[in-house]
Structures are given as structure tokens and as C-alpha cells.
Amino acid sequence: MRTMSHILLLLALFSFCIFSCKKSFDDTSIAQSVKDKISSHCFSTEGAQKTTGGLIVEGDIFLPDSFFEENPSVQNLLVGRTQQFQTNNVVTGLPRTITINLSSQLPSSYSAAVNEAISRFNNENLSLRFERTSTTADISIEKGAGTYLAISGFPGADGNPYNSIKLNSMFIGNNNSNNFINYVATIIAHEMGHCIGFRHTDYVDRSFSCGGKSMRESCGFAGVLLIPGTIAVPDRGSWMLTCISPGENRPFTAYDEIALRYLYQ
Ligand SMILES: [Zn+2]
């Protein structure tokens, strides 16, 4: 039992944000007025950091400077008590196929992961489908560098998906095992989730997946719509949880599937 406790402790220590490999820090260069805007959109301000053309919040979400002007209000959809996403930022024009390409700068093992992530979505038989391409794509998966594992953004007001996913292969790693491919597929599927409008399942309290102190956002349940028939307890395995442990595989849970169908059936 003691050995098991030690293993669990080690696993917990190695558990980290899917997006932020470094410990969260407060960027003191971000004005309080900007933090207030972040909060008003129900994003956590903890660890928010400036980057070219905008801000990175919650570890892997890029909000361009224009976001706060273009999105005056937020409506969130709630599955159980932890599954939420914005409904004012979704992909429109359904049924629709979204193309995805992968930069050759990323390790070749990531190619199988992209295909696996695409299969996970397409296996849900949604009216939104994904297709791999080697030419110009709706979403380009590029090599990223910084203090994150991966980063993406939300659909625009024009109803198109966010057009970029950056993967930091230095932190994610590279090998050809099935476990690794499923791990990278989980990260890619998570970022694809953001690109089509999904927010973090546990955004009202990231400590659910990230550990640490409980961070309950003040606007957590404001303006949310509960999807009938879903649980009122955290969805432990959701693909849109904020944090992931290295090597973890998180295919869609039954509640993830309900959320996907609700938006994109
Ligand atoms: Zn995320």
C-alpha cells in the first residue's frame, strides 16, 4: 500500500497542465482592467500571460486583442456541473467538413496522432467532419515553442473554426508507441475542441484536473444552459479537462459525446 501511495504521489507530481509546463505565475504587466475583462468572459486570470497579438489564458487558449471587443457577452452551455462551452462561438454552416494539415516541422509520429484525433471526432457521426489534407487547411497544426504544450483558440464571429493549433514538441516528446500516439491524439483532439468552440470542462475549478488550490471563478454558473440528462458531478475523463498527465489517453466520455452531439449533431 505504501508503495502504491508513493507511486500515486509521484504521478501527481508529474501531472501538469496540458498547456503550461511551468508553474502558473501572475504576469504583473497585465493591467487590472484587462484582468477584469478576462474574468468577465469567465476565464481564469491565474497564469494569464501576454503574447504577440493577445493573451494566453488557462494555459492553452489564445485570446486575440480583438476578442474582448467582438465578444461582448458569453453564453455557456453546461453538461452536469463541469462541462461548459461557449455557444456564441461555434462553427456554423453545418453540415461541414473542416480540413486539417500537419507541419513537416513536427515529428512524423504526430501524423498518426492527427489521424487518431480526426477519427475520434468522425466516429461520432457529427454534422461537423474533419479531413486530413496536405495543402492549405482550415486548421493548420504547426510547431510551437514557449511555456505551453499546445495552444489554440476559439471560432471567430464569422462561424469559422480557429485556424491554428501549435504543438510544442520539445515538451510533448516523441516516440512511436501506441500509448504515445494516443497521448498526442488526446492533446490534438483537445485543441480541436477549442477550435470548434469548446471550453475547459472544469473551468469553474481547474483544481479538479490540475490539482492545487481550488479556483472557483466568480461567474462560473452565470448564464449557463444545462443539458438535460447529464451528471451533476465532475466528468473525470473528459477530453476537455484543463490538465493532463504525461502519457494519459482521454477518448470521449459518454458526457463528452452528449456535448458534441448537442452542438454538432
Ligand atoms: Zn484547453
PDB file of C-alpha atoms and ligand atoms in Angstrom:
ATOM      1  CA  MET A   1       0.000   0.000   0.000  1.00  0.00           C
ATOM      2  CA  ARG A   2       2.811   2.323   0.888  1.00  0.00           C
ATOM      3  CA  THR A   3       4.488   1.695  -2.434  1.00  0.00           C
ATOM      4  CA  MET A   4       1.224   2.387  -4.193  1.00  0.00           C
ATOM      5  CA  SER A   5       0.873   5.644  -2.257  1.00  0.00           C
ATOM      6  CA  HIS A   6       4.334   6.653  -3.362  1.00  0.00           C
ATOM      7  CA  ILE A   7       3.544   5.832  -6.964  1.00  0.00           C
ATOM      8  CA  LEU A   8       0.359   7.869  -6.810  1.00  0.00           C
ATOM      9  CA  LEU A   9       2.248  10.749  -5.239  1.00  0.00           C
ATOM     10  CA  LEU A  10       4.853  10.629  -7.984  1.00  0.00           C
ATOM     11  CA  LEU A  11       2.145  10.513 -10.622  1.00  0.00           C
ATOM     12  CA  ALA A  12       0.507  13.521  -9.019  1.00  0.00           C
ATOM     13  CA  LEU A  13       3.786  15.395  -9.045  1.00  0.00           C
ATOM     14  CA  PHE A  14       4.289  14.622 -12.719  1.00  0.00           C
ATOM     15  CA  SER A  15       0.771  15.665 -13.519  1.00  0.00           C
ATOM     16  CA  PHE A  16       0.784  19.004 -15.224  1.00  0.00           C
ATOM     17  CA  CYS A  17      -1.247  21.383 -17.263  1.00  0.00           C
ATOM     18  CA  ILE A  18      -1.811  20.173 -20.760  1.00  0.00           C
ATOM     19  CA  PHE A  19      -0.795  23.593 -21.836  1.00  0.00           C
ATOM     20  CA  SER A  20       1.510  25.039 -19.304  1.00  0.00           C
ATOM     21  CA  CYS A  21       4.529  23.034 -18.318  1.00  0.00           C
ATOM     22  CA  LYS A  22       5.703  25.707 -15.983  1.00  0.00           C
ATOM     23  CA  LYS A  23       4.058  26.624 -12.750  1.00  0.00           C
ATOM     24  CA  SER A  24       1.431  29.308 -13.129  1.00  0.00           C
ATOM     25  CA  PHE A  25       2.605  32.787 -12.420  1.00  0.00           C
ATOM     26  CA  ASP A  26       0.936  36.134 -12.393  1.00  0.00           C
ATOM     27  CA  ASP A  27       2.065  38.383 -15.218  1.00  0.00           C
ATOM     28  CA  THR A  28       2.327  41.702 -13.403  1.00  0.00           C
ATOM     29  CA  SER A  29       2.436  43.554 -16.708  1.00  0.00           C
ATOM     30  CA  ILE A  30      -1.234  42.735 -17.297  1.00  0.00           C
ATOM     31  CA  ALA A  31      -3.353  45.656 -16.102  1.00  0.00           C
ATOM     32  CA  GLN A  32      -6.144  45.014 -13.622  1.00  0.00           C
ATOM     33  CA  SER A  33      -8.644  46.366 -16.151  1.00  0.00           C
ATOM     34  CA  VAL A  34      -7.558  43.649 -18.595  1.00  0.00           C
ATOM     35  CA  LYS A  35      -7.800  41.004 -15.874  1.00  0.00           C
ATOM     36  CA  ASP A  36     -11.313  42.222 -15.154  1.00  0.00           C
ATOM     37  CA  LYS A  37     -12.163  41.728 -18.835  1.00  0.00           C
ATOM     38  CA  ILE A  38     -10.726  38.219 -18.733  1.00  0.00           C
ATOM     39  CA  SER A  39     -12.874  37.435 -15.692  1.00  0.00           C
ATOM     40  CA  SER A  40     -15.950  38.961 -17.295  1.00  0.00           C
ATOM     41  CA  HIS A  41     -15.653  36.312 -20.005  1.00  0.00           C
ATOM     42  CA  CYS A  42     -15.422  33.624 -17.344  1.00  0.00           C
ATOM     43  CA  PHE A  43     -11.766  32.846 -17.990  1.00  0.00           C
ATOM     44  CA  SER A  44      -9.334  32.319 -15.162  1.00  0.00           C
ATOM     45  CA  THR A  45      -6.814  35.133 -14.737  1.00  0.00           C
ATOM     46  CA  GLU A  46      -4.336  32.884 -12.947  1.00  0.00           C
ATOM     47  CA  GLY A  47      -1.282  32.347 -15.089  1.00  0.00           C
ATOM     48  CA  ALA A  48      -2.592  34.623 -17.862  1.00  0.00           C
ATOM     49  CA  GLN A  49       0.291  35.863 -19.956  1.00  0.00           C
ATOM     50  CA  LYS A  50       0.839  38.307 -22.760  1.00  0.00           C
ATOM     51  CA  THR A  51       1.918  37.044 -26.139  1.00  0.00           C
ATOM     52  CA  THR A  52       2.156  38.570 -29.589  1.00  0.00           C
ATOM     53  CA  GLY A  53      -1.244  39.922 -30.558  1.00  0.00           C
ATOM     54  CA  GLY A  54      -3.123  38.872 -27.458  1.00  0.00           C
ATOM     55  CA  LEU A  55      -3.181  36.847 -24.271  1.00  0.00           C
ATOM     56  CA  ILE A  56      -2.814  33.201 -23.339  1.00  0.00           C
ATOM     57  CA  VAL A  57      -5.305  32.169 -20.655  1.00  0.00           C
ATOM     58  CA  GLU A  58      -5.939  28.883 -18.872  1.00  0.00           C
ATOM     59  CA  GLY A  59      -2.685  27.532 -20.234  1.00  0.00           C
ATOM     60  CA  ASP A  60      -3.614  26.901 -23.874  1.00  0.00           C
ATOM     61  CA  ILE A  61      -6.244  29.364 -25.019  1.00  0.00           C
ATOM     62  CA  PHE A  62      -5.138  32.269 -27.181  1.00  0.00           C
ATOM     63  CA  LEU A  63      -7.389  35.296 -26.993  1.00  0.00           C
ATOM     64  CA  PRO A  64      -6.520  37.901 -29.630  1.00  0.00           C
ATOM     65  CA  ASP A  65      -6.706  41.555 -28.662  1.00  0.00           C
ATOM     66  CA  SER A  66      -9.896  41.824 -30.698  1.00  0.00           C
ATOM     67  CA  PHE A  67     -11.637  39.083 -28.699  1.00  0.00           C
ATOM     68  CA  PHE A  68     -12.882  41.341 -25.958  1.00  0.00           C
ATOM     69  CA  GLU A  69     -14.461  43.779 -28.410  1.00  0.00           C
ATOM     70  CA  GLU A  70     -16.005  41.079 -30.596  1.00  0.00           C
ATOM     71  CA  ASN A  71     -17.484  39.068 -27.767  1.00  0.00           C
ATOM     72  CA  PRO A  72     -19.454  41.376 -25.510  1.00  0.00           C
ATOM     73  CA  SER A  73     -21.409  38.583 -23.886  1.00  0.00           C
ATOM     74  CA  VAL A  74     -20.832  34.955 -23.075  1.00  0.00           C
ATOM     75  CA  GLN A  75     -23.336  32.189 -23.002  1.00  0.00           C
ATOM     76  CA  ASN A  76     -22.113  28.926 -21.685  1.00  0.00           C
ATOM     77  CA  LEU A  77     -23.532  25.502 -22.055  1.00  0.00           C
ATOM     78  CA  LEU A  78     -23.373  23.227 -19.095  1.00  0.00           C
ATOM     79  CA  VAL A  79     -23.226  19.460 -19.012  1.00  0.00           C
ATOM     80  CA  GLY A  80     -23.541  18.333 -15.462  1.00  0.00           C
ATOM     81  CA  ARG A  81     -21.571  20.683 -13.287  1.00  0.00           C
ATOM     82  CA  THR A  82     -18.290  20.817 -15.108  1.00  0.00           C
ATOM     83  CA  GLN A  83     -18.818  20.627 -18.844  1.00  0.00           C
ATOM     84  CA  GLN A  84     -19.204  24.043 -20.328  1.00  0.00           C
ATOM     85  CA  PHE A  85     -18.576  25.817 -23.547  1.00  0.00           C
ATOM     86  CA  GLN A  86     -19.450  28.989 -25.268  1.00  0.00           C
ATOM     87  CA  THR A  87     -22.369  28.935 -27.620  1.00  0.00           C
ATOM     88  CA  ASN A  88     -21.704  32.368 -29.102  1.00  0.00           C
ATOM     89  CA  ASN A  89     -18.511  30.989 -30.631  1.00  0.00           C
ATOM     90  CA  VAL A  90     -19.335  27.884 -32.591  1.00  0.00           C
ATOM     91  CA  VAL A  91     -18.737  26.710 -36.121  1.00  0.00           C
ATOM     92  CA  THR A  92     -21.688  27.404 -38.412  1.00  0.00           C
ATOM     93  CA  GLY A  93     -22.683  26.317 -41.901  1.00  0.00           C
ATOM     94  CA  LEU A  94     -23.384  22.687 -41.000  1.00  0.00           C
ATOM     95  CA  PRO A  95     -23.033  20.094 -42.356  1.00  0.00           C
ATOM     96  CA  ARG A  96     -19.444  20.986 -42.931  1.00  0.00           C
ATOM     97  CA  THR A  97     -16.032  19.405 -43.394  1.00  0.00           C
ATOM     98  CA  ILE A  98     -13.045  21.031 -41.736  1.00  0.00           C
ATOM     99  CA  THR A  99      -9.645  20.304 -43.230  1.00  0.00           C
ATOM    100  CA  ILE A 100      -6.530  19.872 -41.111  1.00  0.00           C
ATOM    101  CA  ASN A 101      -2.896  19.739 -42.111  1.00  0.00           C
ATOM    102  CA  LEU A 102       0.266  18.989 -40.158  1.00  0.00           C
ATOM    103  CA  SER A 103       3.529  20.844 -40.485  1.00  0.00           C
ATOM    104  CA  SER A 104       6.512  18.756 -41.582  1.00  0.00           C
ATOM    105  CA  GLN A 105       8.477  20.508 -38.844  1.00  0.00           C
ATOM    106  CA  LEU A 106       6.720  18.298 -36.294  1.00  0.00           C
ATOM    107  CA  PRO A 107       7.862  14.699 -35.626  1.00  0.00           C
ATOM    108  CA  SER A 108       6.488  12.125 -38.051  1.00  0.00           C
ATOM    109  CA  SER A 109       4.922  10.190 -35.150  1.00  0.00           C
ATOM    110  CA  TYR A 110       2.480  13.081 -34.764  1.00  0.00           C
ATOM    111  CA  SER A 111       0.949  12.196 -38.109  1.00  0.00           C
ATOM    112  CA  ALA A 112      -0.658   9.054 -36.687  1.00  0.00           C
ATOM    113  CA  ALA A 113      -1.859  11.129 -33.732  1.00  0.00           C
ATOM    114  CA  VAL A 114      -3.571  13.625 -36.032  1.00  0.00           C
ATOM    115  CA  ASN A 115      -5.325  10.765 -37.818  1.00  0.00           C
ATOM    116  CA  GLU A 116      -6.413   9.267 -34.498  1.00  0.00           C
ATOM    117  CA  ALA A 117      -7.792  12.617 -33.285  1.00  0.00           C
ATOM    118  CA  ILE A 118      -9.704  13.073 -36.547  1.00  0.00           C
ATOM    119  CA  SER A 119     -11.113   9.525 -36.247  1.00  0.00           C
ATOM    120  CA  ARG A 120     -12.343  10.192 -32.733  1.00  0.00           C
ATOM    121  CA  PHE A 121     -14.460  13.092 -33.970  1.00  0.00           C
ATOM    122  CA  ASN A 122     -15.607  11.427 -37.188  1.00  0.00           C
ATOM    123  CA  ASN A 123     -16.605   8.263 -35.313  1.00  0.00           C
ATOM    124  CA  GLU A 124     -19.241  10.370 -33.545  1.00  0.00           C
ATOM    125  CA  ASN A 125     -21.026  10.865 -36.887  1.00  0.00           C
ATOM    126  CA  LEU A 126     -21.475  14.571 -36.318  1.00  0.00           C
ATOM    127  CA  SER A 127     -22.543  17.029 -38.975  1.00  0.00           C
ATOM    128  CA  LEU A 128     -19.103  18.511 -38.499  1.00  0.00           C
ATOM    129  CA  ARG A 129     -16.446  16.264 -40.018  1.00  0.00           C
ATOM    130  CA  PHE A 130     -12.681  16.541 -40.162  1.00  0.00           C
ATOM    131  CA  GLU A 131     -10.446  15.618 -43.064  1.00  0.00           C
ATOM    132  CA  ARG A 132      -6.686  15.481 -43.374  1.00  0.00           C
ATOM    133  CA  THR A 133      -5.085  17.437 -46.192  1.00  0.00           C
ATOM    134  CA  SER A 134      -1.547  18.207 -47.275  1.00  0.00           C
ATOM    135  CA  THR A 135      -2.478  21.546 -48.762  1.00  0.00           C
ATOM    136  CA  THR A 136      -3.969  24.719 -47.306  1.00  0.00           C
ATOM    137  CA  ALA A 137      -6.309  23.774 -44.475  1.00  0.00           C
ATOM    138  CA  ASP A 138      -8.963  25.278 -42.229  1.00  0.00           C
ATOM    139  CA  ILE A 139      -6.810  24.343 -39.224  1.00  0.00           C
ATOM    140  CA  SER A 140      -3.031  24.183 -39.525  1.00  0.00           C
ATOM    141  CA  ILE A 141      -1.113  22.220 -36.929  1.00  0.00           C
ATOM    142  CA  GLU A 142       2.220  23.930 -36.505  1.00  0.00           C
ATOM    143  CA  LYS A 143       5.316  23.623 -34.397  1.00  0.00           C
ATOM    144  CA  GLY A 144       5.107  25.846 -31.349  1.00  0.00           C
ATOM    145  CA  ALA A 145       7.622  26.985 -28.802  1.00  0.00           C
ATOM    146  CA  GLY A 146       7.048  28.568 -25.445  1.00  0.00           C
ATOM    147  CA  THR A 147       5.898  27.673 -21.967  1.00  0.00           C
ATOM    148  CA  TYR A 148       2.994  25.557 -23.148  1.00  0.00           C
ATOM    149  CA  LEU A 149       2.415  22.081 -24.514  1.00  0.00           C
ATOM    150  CA  ALA A 150      -0.149  23.200 -27.023  1.00  0.00           C
ATOM    151  CA  ILE A 151      -2.187  26.262 -27.875  1.00  0.00           C
ATOM    152  CA  SER A 152      -5.212  27.158 -29.964  1.00  0.00           C
ATOM    153  CA  GLY A 153      -8.192  29.494 -29.923  1.00  0.00           C
ATOM    154  CA  PHE A 154     -11.936  29.795 -30.437  1.00  0.00           C
ATOM    155  CA  PRO A 155     -14.053  30.158 -33.574  1.00  0.00           C
ATOM    156  CA  GLY A 156     -14.499  33.665 -34.866  1.00  0.00           C
ATOM    157  CA  ALA A 157     -17.701  35.639 -35.170  1.00  0.00           C
ATOM    158  CA  ASP A 158     -17.751  34.529 -38.817  1.00  0.00           C
ATOM    159  CA  GLY A 159     -18.551  30.948 -37.774  1.00  0.00           C
ATOM    160  CA  ASN A 160     -15.234  29.546 -38.925  1.00  0.00           C
ATOM    161  CA  PRO A 161     -13.071  27.376 -36.667  1.00  0.00           C
ATOM    162  CA  TYR A 162      -9.922  28.830 -35.156  1.00  0.00           C
ATOM    163  CA  ASN A 163      -7.284  28.255 -37.787  1.00  0.00           C
ATOM    164  CA  SER A 164      -4.210  27.170 -35.864  1.00  0.00           C
ATOM    165  CA  ILE A 165      -3.008  24.608 -33.351  1.00  0.00           C
ATOM    166  CA  LYS A 166       0.535  24.913 -32.091  1.00  0.00           C
ATOM    167  CA  LEU A 167       2.217  21.863 -30.584  1.00  0.00           C
ATOM    168  CA  ASN A 168       5.359  22.247 -28.526  1.00  0.00           C
ATOM    169  CA  SER A 169       7.135  19.014 -29.422  1.00  0.00           C
ATOM    170  CA  MET A 170      10.019  19.843 -27.099  1.00  0.00           C
ATOM    171  CA  PHE A 171       7.696  19.364 -24.134  1.00  0.00           C
ATOM    172  CA  ILE A 172       5.349  16.777 -25.618  1.00  0.00           C
ATOM    173  CA  GLY A 173       8.170  14.478 -26.687  1.00  0.00           C
ATOM    174  CA  ASN A 174       8.362  11.962 -29.481  1.00  0.00           C
ATOM    175  CA  ASN A 175       8.150   8.208 -29.850  1.00  0.00           C
ATOM    176  CA  ASN A 176       6.194   5.725 -31.911  1.00  0.00           C
ATOM    177  CA  SER A 177       4.429   3.706 -29.224  1.00  0.00           C
ATOM    178  CA  ASN A 178       0.659   3.387 -29.314  1.00  0.00           C
ATOM    179  CA  ASN A 179       0.438   4.934 -25.871  1.00  0.00           C
ATOM    180  CA  PHE A 180       2.344   7.991 -27.024  1.00  0.00           C
ATOM    181  CA  ILE A 181       0.262   8.353 -30.173  1.00  0.00           C
ATOM    182  CA  ASN A 182      -2.933   8.220 -28.087  1.00  0.00           C
ATOM    183  CA  TYR A 183      -1.486  10.809 -25.717  1.00  0.00           C
ATOM    184  CA  VAL A 184      -0.681  13.221 -28.566  1.00  0.00           C
ATOM    185  CA  ALA A 185      -4.070  12.454 -30.156  1.00  0.00           C
ATOM    186  CA  THR A 186      -5.706  13.456 -26.871  1.00  0.00           C
ATOM    187  CA  ILE A 187      -3.834  16.774 -26.898  1.00  0.00           C
ATOM    188  CA  ILE A 188      -4.719  17.411 -30.550  1.00  0.00           C
ATOM    189  CA  ALA A 189      -8.387  16.460 -30.032  1.00  0.00           C
ATOM    190  CA  HIS A 190      -8.468  18.831 -27.053  1.00  0.00           C
ATOM    191  CA  GLU A 191      -7.107  21.692 -29.162  1.00  0.00           C
ATOM    192  CA  MET A 192      -9.531  20.825 -31.969  1.00  0.00           C
ATOM    193  CA  GLY A 193     -12.246  21.077 -29.308  1.00  0.00           C
ATOM    194  CA  HIS A 194     -11.212  24.669 -28.615  1.00  0.00           C
ATOM    195  CA  CYS A 195     -11.067  25.431 -32.344  1.00  0.00           C
ATOM    196  CA  ILE A 196     -14.756  24.486 -32.670  1.00  0.00           C
ATOM    197  CA  GLY A 197     -15.880  26.291 -29.525  1.00  0.00           C
ATOM    198  CA  PHE A 198     -15.425  24.046 -26.515  1.00  0.00           C
ATOM    199  CA  ARG A 199     -14.140  25.471 -23.294  1.00  0.00           C
ATOM    200  CA  HIS A 200     -12.462  23.625 -20.460  1.00  0.00           C
ATOM    201  CA  THR A 201     -14.753  21.126 -18.813  1.00  0.00           C
ATOM    202  CA  ASP A 202     -13.524  22.151 -15.387  1.00  0.00           C
ATOM    203  CA  TYR A 203     -13.052  25.837 -15.935  1.00  0.00           C
ATOM    204  CA  VAL A 204     -15.059  26.762 -12.856  1.00  0.00           C
ATOM    205  CA  ASP A 205     -12.452  24.931 -10.800  1.00  0.00           C
ATOM    206  CA  ARG A 206      -9.279  23.886 -12.543  1.00  0.00           C
ATOM    207  CA  SER A 207      -8.009  22.213  -9.389  1.00  0.00           C
ATOM    208  CA  PHE A 208     -10.283  19.361 -10.431  1.00  0.00           C
ATOM    209  CA  SER A 209      -7.790  18.257 -13.077  1.00  0.00           C
ATOM    210  CA  CYS A 210      -4.753  20.373 -12.254  1.00  0.00           C
ATOM    211  CA  GLY A 211      -4.571  19.866  -8.503  1.00  0.00           C
ATOM    212  CA  GLY A 212      -3.512  22.680  -6.235  1.00  0.00           C
ATOM    213  CA  LYS A 213      -5.858  25.146  -4.668  1.00  0.00           C
ATOM    214  CA  SER A 214      -9.493  25.314  -5.609  1.00  0.00           C
ATOM    215  CA  MET A 215     -10.110  28.143  -8.046  1.00  0.00           C
ATOM    216  CA  ARG A 216     -13.776  28.772  -8.376  1.00  0.00           C
ATOM    217  CA  GLU A 217     -14.447  31.505 -10.886  1.00  0.00           C
ATOM    218  CA  SER A 218     -16.932  34.085  -9.758  1.00  0.00           C
ATOM    219  CA  CYS A 219     -19.065  33.854 -12.879  1.00  0.00           C
ATOM    220  CA  GLY A 220     -18.927  30.068 -13.037  1.00  0.00           C
ATOM    221  CA  PHE A 221     -22.571  29.238 -13.473  1.00  0.00           C
ATOM    222  CA  ALA A 222     -23.865  32.553 -14.754  1.00  0.00           C
ATOM    223  CA  GLY A 223     -25.770  32.349 -17.992  1.00  0.00           C
ATOM    224  CA  VAL A 224     -25.331  28.665 -18.488  1.00  0.00           C
ATOM    225  CA  LEU A 225     -27.668  26.182 -20.016  1.00  0.00           C
ATOM    226  CA  LEU A 226     -27.794  22.729 -18.502  1.00  0.00           C
ATOM    227  CA  ILE A 227     -28.039  19.871 -20.943  1.00  0.00           C
ATOM    228  CA  PRO A 228     -30.717  17.507 -19.655  1.00  0.00           C
ATOM    229  CA  GLY A 229     -29.727  14.015 -18.696  1.00  0.00           C
ATOM    230  CA  THR A 230     -26.142  14.706 -17.760  1.00  0.00           C
ATOM    231  CA  ILE A 231     -24.400  14.190 -14.472  1.00  0.00           C
ATOM    232  CA  ALA A 232     -24.090  16.763 -11.739  1.00  0.00           C
ATOM    233  CA  VAL A 233     -20.635  15.610 -10.694  1.00  0.00           C
ATOM    234  CA  PRO A 234     -17.290  16.198 -12.396  1.00  0.00           C
ATOM    235  CA  ASP A 235     -16.638  14.161 -15.517  1.00  0.00           C
ATOM    236  CA  ARG A 236     -13.335  12.587 -14.578  1.00  0.00           C
ATOM    237  CA  GLY A 237     -12.180  11.533 -18.011  1.00  0.00           C
ATOM    238  CA  SER A 238     -13.406  14.404 -20.196  1.00  0.00           C
ATOM    239  CA  TRP A 239     -11.196  15.306 -23.136  1.00  0.00           C
ATOM    240  CA  MET A 240     -11.642  18.990 -22.348  1.00  0.00           C
ATOM    241  CA  LEU A 241     -10.292  18.958 -18.787  1.00  0.00           C
ATOM    242  CA  THR A 242      -7.659  21.654 -18.330  1.00  0.00           C
ATOM    243  CA  CYS A 243      -4.785  19.444 -17.248  1.00  0.00           C
ATOM    244  CA  ILE A 244      -3.443  16.077 -18.287  1.00  0.00           C
ATOM    245  CA  SER A 245      -0.727  13.778 -17.038  1.00  0.00           C
ATOM    246  CA  PRO A 246       2.059  12.809 -19.418  1.00  0.00           C
ATOM    247  CA  GLY A 247       1.042   9.754 -21.423  1.00  0.00           C
ATOM    248  CA  GLU A 248      -2.639   9.990 -20.485  1.00  0.00           C
ATOM    249  CA  ASN A 249      -5.228   8.964 -23.073  1.00  0.00           C
ATOM    250  CA  ARG A 250      -8.654  10.563 -22.861  1.00  0.00           C
ATOM    251  CA  PRO A 251     -11.054   9.462 -25.582  1.00  0.00           C
ATOM    252  CA  PHE A 252     -14.536  10.992 -25.429  1.00  0.00           C
ATOM    253  CA  THR A 253     -16.609  10.092 -22.388  1.00  0.00           C
ATOM    254  CA  ALA A 254     -20.342   9.478 -22.649  1.00  0.00           C
ATOM    255  CA  TYR A 255     -20.902  13.064 -21.493  1.00  0.00           C
ATOM    256  CA  ASP A 256     -18.387  14.438 -23.945  1.00  0.00           C
ATOM    257  CA  GLU A 257     -20.386  12.680 -26.657  1.00  0.00           C
ATOM    258  CA  ILE A 258     -23.602  14.262 -25.407  1.00  0.00           C
ATOM    259  CA  ALA A 259     -21.950  17.684 -25.547  1.00  0.00           C
ATOM    260  CA  LEU A 260     -20.573  17.072 -29.046  1.00  0.00           C
ATOM    261  CA  ARG A 261     -23.949  15.938 -30.338  1.00  0.00           C
ATOM    262  CA  TYR A 262     -25.726  18.819 -28.660  1.00  0.00           C
ATOM    263  CA  LEU A 263     -23.650  21.308 -30.618  1.00  0.00           C
ATOM    264  CA  TYR A 264     -22.821  19.477 -33.814  1.00  0.00           C
ATOM    265  CA  GLN A 265     -25.250  16.642 -34.423  1.00  0.00           C
TER     266      GLN A 265
HETATM  267 ZN    ZN B   1      -7.557  23.755 -23.389  1.00  0.00          ZN
END
